Coordinates of C-alpha atoms in Angstrom, one line a residue:
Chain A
X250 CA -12.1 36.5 -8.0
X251 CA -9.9 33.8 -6.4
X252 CA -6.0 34.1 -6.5
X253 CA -3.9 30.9 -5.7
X254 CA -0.6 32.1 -5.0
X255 CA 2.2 29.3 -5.7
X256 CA 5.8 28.8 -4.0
X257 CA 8.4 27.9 -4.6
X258 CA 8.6 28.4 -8.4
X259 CA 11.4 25.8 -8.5
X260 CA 12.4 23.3 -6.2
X261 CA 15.5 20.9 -6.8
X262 CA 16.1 18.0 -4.0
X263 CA 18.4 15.3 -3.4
X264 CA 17.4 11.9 -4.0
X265 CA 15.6 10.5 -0.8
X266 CA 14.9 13.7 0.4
X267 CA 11.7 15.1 1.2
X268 CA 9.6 18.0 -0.9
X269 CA 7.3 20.8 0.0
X270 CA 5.1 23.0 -2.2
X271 CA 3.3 25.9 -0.8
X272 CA 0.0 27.4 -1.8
X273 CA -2.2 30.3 -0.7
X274 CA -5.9 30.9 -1.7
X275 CA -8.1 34.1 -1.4
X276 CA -11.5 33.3 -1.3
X277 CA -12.6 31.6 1.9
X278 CA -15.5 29.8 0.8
X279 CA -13.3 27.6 -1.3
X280 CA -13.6 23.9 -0.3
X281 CA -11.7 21.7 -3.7
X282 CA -8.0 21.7 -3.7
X283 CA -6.3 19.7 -6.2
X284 CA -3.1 18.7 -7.1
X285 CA -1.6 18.3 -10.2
X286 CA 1.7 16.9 -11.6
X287 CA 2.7 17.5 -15.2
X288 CA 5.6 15.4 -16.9
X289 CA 7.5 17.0 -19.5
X290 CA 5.7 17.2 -23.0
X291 CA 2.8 15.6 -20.9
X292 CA -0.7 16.8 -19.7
X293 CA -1.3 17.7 -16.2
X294 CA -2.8 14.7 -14.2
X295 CA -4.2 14.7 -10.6
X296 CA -2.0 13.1 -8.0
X297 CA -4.3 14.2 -5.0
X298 CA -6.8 16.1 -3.7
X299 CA -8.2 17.5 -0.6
X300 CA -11.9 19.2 0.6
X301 CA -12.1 21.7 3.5
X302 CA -13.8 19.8 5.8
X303 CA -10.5 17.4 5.9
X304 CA -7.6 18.5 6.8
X305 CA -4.6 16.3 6.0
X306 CA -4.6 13.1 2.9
X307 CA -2.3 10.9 2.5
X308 CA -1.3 8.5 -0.4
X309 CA 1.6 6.6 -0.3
X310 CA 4.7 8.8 -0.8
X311 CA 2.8 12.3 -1.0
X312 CA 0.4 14.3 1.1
X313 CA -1.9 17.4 1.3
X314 CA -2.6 19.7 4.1
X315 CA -4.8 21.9 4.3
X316 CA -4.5 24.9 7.0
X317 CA -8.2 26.7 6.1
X318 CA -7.8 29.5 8.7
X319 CA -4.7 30.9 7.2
X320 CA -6.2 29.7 3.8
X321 CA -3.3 28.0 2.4
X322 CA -2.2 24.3 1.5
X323 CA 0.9 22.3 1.2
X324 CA 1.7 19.0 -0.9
X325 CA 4.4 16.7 0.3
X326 CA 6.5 14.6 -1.2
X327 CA 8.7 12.4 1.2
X328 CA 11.5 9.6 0.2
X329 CA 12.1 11.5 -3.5
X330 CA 12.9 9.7 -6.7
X331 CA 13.9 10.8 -9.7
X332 CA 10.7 9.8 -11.3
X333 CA 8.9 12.4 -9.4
X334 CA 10.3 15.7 -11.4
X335 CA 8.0 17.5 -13.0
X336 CA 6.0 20.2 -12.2
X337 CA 3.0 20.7 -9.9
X338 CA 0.1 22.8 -10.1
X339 CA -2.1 23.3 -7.1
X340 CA -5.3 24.6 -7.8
X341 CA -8.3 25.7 -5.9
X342 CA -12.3 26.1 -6.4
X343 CA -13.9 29.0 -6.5
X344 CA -16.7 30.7 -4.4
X345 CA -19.5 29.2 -6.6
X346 CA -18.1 26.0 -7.1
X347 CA -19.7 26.1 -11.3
X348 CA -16.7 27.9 -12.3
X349 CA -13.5 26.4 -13.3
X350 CA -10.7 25.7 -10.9
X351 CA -8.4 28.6 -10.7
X352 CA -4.7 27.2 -10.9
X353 CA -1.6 28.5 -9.4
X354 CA 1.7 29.1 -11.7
X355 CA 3.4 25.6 -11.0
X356 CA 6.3 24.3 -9.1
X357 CA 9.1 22.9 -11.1
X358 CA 10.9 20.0 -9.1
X359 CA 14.0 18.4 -9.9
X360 CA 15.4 15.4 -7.6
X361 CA 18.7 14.7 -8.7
X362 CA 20.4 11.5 -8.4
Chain B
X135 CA -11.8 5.2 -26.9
X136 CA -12.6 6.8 -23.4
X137 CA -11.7 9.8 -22.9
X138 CA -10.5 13.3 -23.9
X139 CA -8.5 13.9 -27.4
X140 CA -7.2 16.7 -29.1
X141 CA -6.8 17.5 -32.4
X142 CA -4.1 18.3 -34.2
X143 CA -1.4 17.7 -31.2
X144 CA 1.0 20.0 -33.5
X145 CA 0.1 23.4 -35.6
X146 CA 2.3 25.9 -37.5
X147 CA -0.3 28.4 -38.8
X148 CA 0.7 32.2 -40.2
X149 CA -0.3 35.4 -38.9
X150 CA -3.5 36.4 -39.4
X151 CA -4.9 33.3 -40.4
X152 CA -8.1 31.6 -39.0
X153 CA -7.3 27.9 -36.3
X154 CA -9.4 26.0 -35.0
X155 CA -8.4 23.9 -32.4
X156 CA -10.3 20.7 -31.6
X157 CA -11.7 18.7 -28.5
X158 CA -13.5 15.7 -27.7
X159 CA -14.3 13.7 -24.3
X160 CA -16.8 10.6 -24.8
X161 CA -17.6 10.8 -20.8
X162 CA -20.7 13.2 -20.6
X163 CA -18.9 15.5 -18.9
X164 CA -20.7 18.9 -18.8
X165 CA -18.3 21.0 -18.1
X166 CA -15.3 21.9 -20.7
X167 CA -12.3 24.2 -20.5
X168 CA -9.6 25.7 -22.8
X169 CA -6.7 26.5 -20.9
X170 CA -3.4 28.3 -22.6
X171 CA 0.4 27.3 -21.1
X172 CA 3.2 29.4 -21.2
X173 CA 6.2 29.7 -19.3
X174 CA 5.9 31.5 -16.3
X175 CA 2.0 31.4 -16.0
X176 CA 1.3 28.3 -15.7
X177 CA -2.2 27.1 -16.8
X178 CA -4.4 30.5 -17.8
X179 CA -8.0 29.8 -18.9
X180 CA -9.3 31.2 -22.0
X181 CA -13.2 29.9 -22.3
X182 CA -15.0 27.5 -20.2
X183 CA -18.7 26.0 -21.0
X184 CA -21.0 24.5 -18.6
X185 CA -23.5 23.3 -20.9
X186 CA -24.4 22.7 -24.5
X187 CA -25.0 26.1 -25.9
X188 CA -23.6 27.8 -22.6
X189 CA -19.7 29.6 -22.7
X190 CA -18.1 31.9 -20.5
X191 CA -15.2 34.2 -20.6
X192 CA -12.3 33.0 -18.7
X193 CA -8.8 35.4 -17.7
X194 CA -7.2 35.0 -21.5
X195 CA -10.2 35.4 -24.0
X196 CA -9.6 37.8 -26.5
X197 CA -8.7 36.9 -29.9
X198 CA -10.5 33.7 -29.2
X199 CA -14.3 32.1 -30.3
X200 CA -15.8 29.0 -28.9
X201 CA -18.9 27.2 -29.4
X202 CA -20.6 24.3 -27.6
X203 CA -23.4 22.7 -29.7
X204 CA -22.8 19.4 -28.9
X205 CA -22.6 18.0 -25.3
X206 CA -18.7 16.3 -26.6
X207 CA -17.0 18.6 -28.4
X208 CA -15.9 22.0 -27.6
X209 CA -13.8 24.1 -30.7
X210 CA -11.6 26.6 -29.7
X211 CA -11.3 29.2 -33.2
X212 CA -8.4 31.7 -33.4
X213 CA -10.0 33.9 -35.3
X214 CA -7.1 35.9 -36.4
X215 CA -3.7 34.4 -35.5
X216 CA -1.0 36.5 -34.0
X217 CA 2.4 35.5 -32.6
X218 CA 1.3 36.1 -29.0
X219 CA -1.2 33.5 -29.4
X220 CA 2.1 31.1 -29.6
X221 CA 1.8 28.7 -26.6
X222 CA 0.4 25.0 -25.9
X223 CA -3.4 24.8 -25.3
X224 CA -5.0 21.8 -23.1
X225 CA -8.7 21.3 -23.4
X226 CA -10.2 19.7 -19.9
X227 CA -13.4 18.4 -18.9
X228 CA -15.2 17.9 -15.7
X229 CA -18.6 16.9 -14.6
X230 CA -18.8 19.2 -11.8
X231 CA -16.9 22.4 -13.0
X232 CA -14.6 23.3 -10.4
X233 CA -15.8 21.0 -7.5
X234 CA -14.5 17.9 -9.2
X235 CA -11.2 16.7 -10.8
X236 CA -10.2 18.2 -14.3
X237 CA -9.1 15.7 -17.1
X238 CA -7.1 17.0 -19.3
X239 CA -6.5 16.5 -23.3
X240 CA -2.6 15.9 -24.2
X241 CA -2.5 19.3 -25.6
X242 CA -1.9 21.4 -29.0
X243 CA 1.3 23.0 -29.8
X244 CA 0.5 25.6 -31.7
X245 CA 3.2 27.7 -33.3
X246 CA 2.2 31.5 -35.0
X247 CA 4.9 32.3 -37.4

């Protein structure tokens, strides 16, 4: 089945710095790659996503790229605040695409003031 | 209201005895998931349904029942509690299984003394 492979495990930044999270996939017929942040005590919520026929997104401060022949994915996070500790899960579809998302083991991120 | 709610957001249960874990979404969604959370594995899924009346296994299912007769709610039982079994649970939804974003409930923290 498909293994998402998640790095780093923790991440702390400066303030106004920028942040990268790094993901690897397995199964290269997977074309759904979200992101998700989760605030402390809070549920995971979707900040971005990305399909395989794109290969960069952009929203304001963050991005996703998406490099399919080396089957992994990245989420930026430029100009840092502290508002944007938590930690990230990327996630990725599998083969079938009727089966749930298979999620890697999170990124915690601290930006310190 | 919209959405996707769980119930009860806090359990202390003992060993051995029988928990049921609720979930709601009032979207249609067709897809549902139970997910476990523990630290260091990030988000590990336990059952998933696609349908009414359809359920799968997902990585983490043992010591766990589900059922799906309604298109809304989706009960995750413990039939037998065990201290393991210790950990926050998040029930999602999604209307195209793993193609689509994932909402998430706000979660159960469920304590096995």
């Amino acid at each position: 089945g498909e293994n998402v492979e998640q790095h780093p495990s923790t991440l702390s930044v400066q303030e106004g710095d920028s942040a990268v999270i790094k993901c690897t996939y397995s199964d290269s017929a997977s074309n759904y790659f979200p992101w998700y942040k989760q605030e402390l005590g809070k549920r995971p919520q979707l900040i971005i996503d990305i399909r395989s026929n794109v290969g960069e997104k952009k929203d304001q401060r963050i991005a996703v790229t998406l490099n399919k022949t080396a089957k992994h994915f990245s989420l930026h996070i430029t100009e840092t605040q502290p508002e944007d500790s938590a930690v990230y899960f990327c996630a990725a579809s599998m083969r079938s695409g009727n089966t749930p998302l298979v999620f890697g083991k999170g990124t915690r991120l601290s930006v310190i003031a | 209201d919209a959405g996707i709610t769980q119930s009860p957001r806090y359990k202390i249960t003992e060993t051995g005895r029988q928990v049921t874990l609720m979930c709601h979404q009032t979207w249609s969604h067709s897809y549902m998931f139970w997910y476990r959370q523990d630290l260091g594995h990030g988000l590990r899924l336990i059952y998933y349904s696609a349908a009414a009346d359809i359920t799968d296994k997902g990585e983490v299912p043992d010591g766990y029942v589900v059922s799906r007769s309604k298109t809304e709610n989706f009960p995750l039982t413990l039939e037998s509690a065990t201290r393991s079994q210790t950990s926050v649970y998040f029930c999602a939804s999604s209307g195209a299984g793993g193609l689509t974003e994932a909402f998430f409930g706000q979660g159960t923290r469920l304590t096995v003394v």
